[in-house]
GROMACS .gro file of C-alpha atoms in nm:
model
   46
    1MET     CA    1  -0.524   2.220  -1.577
    2LEU     CA    2  -0.361   1.904  -1.414
    3ARG     CA    3  -0.159   1.876  -1.719
    4ASP     CA    4   0.034   2.188  -1.637
    5SER     CA    5   0.082   2.077  -1.266
    6PRO     CA    6   0.288   1.747  -1.275
    7ALA     CA    7   0.471   1.854  -0.950
    8TRP     CA    8   0.087   1.849  -0.816
    9ILE     CA    9   0.004   1.503  -0.918
   10ALA     CA   10   0.357   1.390  -0.787
   11HIS     CA   11   0.227   1.515  -0.454
   12LEU     CA   12  -0.095   1.350  -0.444
   13ILE     CA   13   0.040   0.981  -0.610
   14VAL     CA   14   0.361   0.971  -0.343
   15PRO     CA   15   0.161   0.995   0.012
   16VAL     CA   16  -0.125   0.745  -0.167
   17ALA     CA   17   0.155   0.488  -0.260
   18PHE     CA   18   0.327   0.545   0.071
   19THR     CA   19   0.029   0.460   0.260
   20LEU     CA   20  -0.102   0.183   0.042
   21THR     CA   21   0.266   0.030   0.083
   22ALA     CA   22   0.260   0.067   0.468
   23TYR     CA   23  -0.098  -0.090   0.497
   24ARG     CA   24   0.035  -0.384   0.317
   25PHE     CA   25   0.336  -0.448   0.565
   26LEU     CA   26   0.106  -0.351   0.872
   27ILE     CA   27  -0.134  -0.648   0.725
   28GLY     CA   28   0.157  -0.862   0.647
   29ALA     CA   29   0.320  -0.780   1.014
   30ILE     CA   30  -0.036  -0.845   1.183
   31GLN     CA   31  -0.064  -1.172   1.032
   32HIS     CA   32   0.263  -1.290   1.081
   33ALA     CA   33   0.219  -1.171   1.452
   34LEU     CA   34  -0.112  -1.417   1.470
   35GLY     CA   35   0.104  -1.694   1.313
   36ARG     CA   36  -0.125  -1.716   1.018
   37ASP     CA   37  -0.027  -1.905   0.711
   38THR     CA   38  -0.020  -1.657   0.424
   39GLU     CA   39   0.149  -1.862   0.159
   40GLY     CA   40  -0.068  -1.855  -0.128
   41ASP     CA   41  -0.252  -1.536  -0.037
   42GLU     CA   42  -0.017  -1.266  -0.203
   43HIS     CA   43  -0.330  -1.234  -0.455
   44SER     CA   44  -0.604  -1.176  -0.239
   45LEU     CA   45  -0.720  -0.841  -0.079
   46PRO     CA   46  -0.756  -0.778   0.255
   0.00000   0.00000   0.00000
Protein backbone atom coordinates (compact mmCIF):
# COMPACT_ATOMS: atom_id res chain seq x y z
CA MET A 1 0.00 0.00 0.00
CA LEU A 2 2.85 2.39 0.80
CA ARG A 3 4.37 1.73 -2.62
CA ASP A 4 1.24 3.27 -4.14
CA SER A 5 1.54 6.42 -2.02
CA PRO A 6 4.90 8.11 -2.61
CA ALA A 7 3.34 11.44 -1.66
CA TRP A 8 2.34 10.01 1.75
CA ILE A 9 5.91 8.85 2.34
CA ALA A 10 7.25 12.28 1.38
CA HIS A 11 4.82 13.96 3.77
CA LEU A 12 6.18 11.72 6.51
CA ILE A 13 9.89 12.11 5.74
CA VAL A 14 9.98 15.86 5.15
CA PRO A 15 8.76 16.95 8.62
CA VAL A 16 11.05 14.42 10.31
CA ALA A 17 14.09 15.61 8.37
CA PHE A 18 13.19 19.24 9.11
CA THR A 19 12.76 18.48 12.82
CA LEU A 20 16.11 16.68 13.03
CA THR A 21 17.87 19.53 11.22
CA ALA A 22 16.26 22.11 13.48
CA TYR A 23 17.19 20.03 16.54
CA ARG A 24 20.85 19.81 15.51
CA PHE A 25 20.88 23.57 14.80
CA LEU A 26 19.34 24.26 18.21
CA ILE A 27 21.89 22.07 20.01
CA GLY A 28 24.70 23.86 18.16
CA ALA A 29 23.28 27.25 19.11
CA ILE A 30 22.99 26.24 22.77
CA GLN A 31 26.55 24.92 22.85
CA HIS A 32 27.81 28.13 21.23
CA ALA A 33 25.85 30.24 23.73
CA LEU A 34 27.34 28.28 26.62
CA GLY A 35 30.80 28.75 25.15
CA ARG A 36 31.47 25.04 24.85
CA ASP A 37 34.32 23.89 22.63
CA THR A 38 32.53 21.65 20.13
CA GLU A 39 35.55 21.01 17.92
CA GLY A 40 35.83 17.26 17.30
CA ASP A 41 32.29 16.61 18.53
CA GLU A 42 30.65 16.56 15.10
CA HIS A 43 30.33 12.78 15.21
CA SER A 44 28.99 12.50 18.75
CA LEU A 45 25.26 12.26 19.35
CA PRO A 46 23.59 14.56 21.89
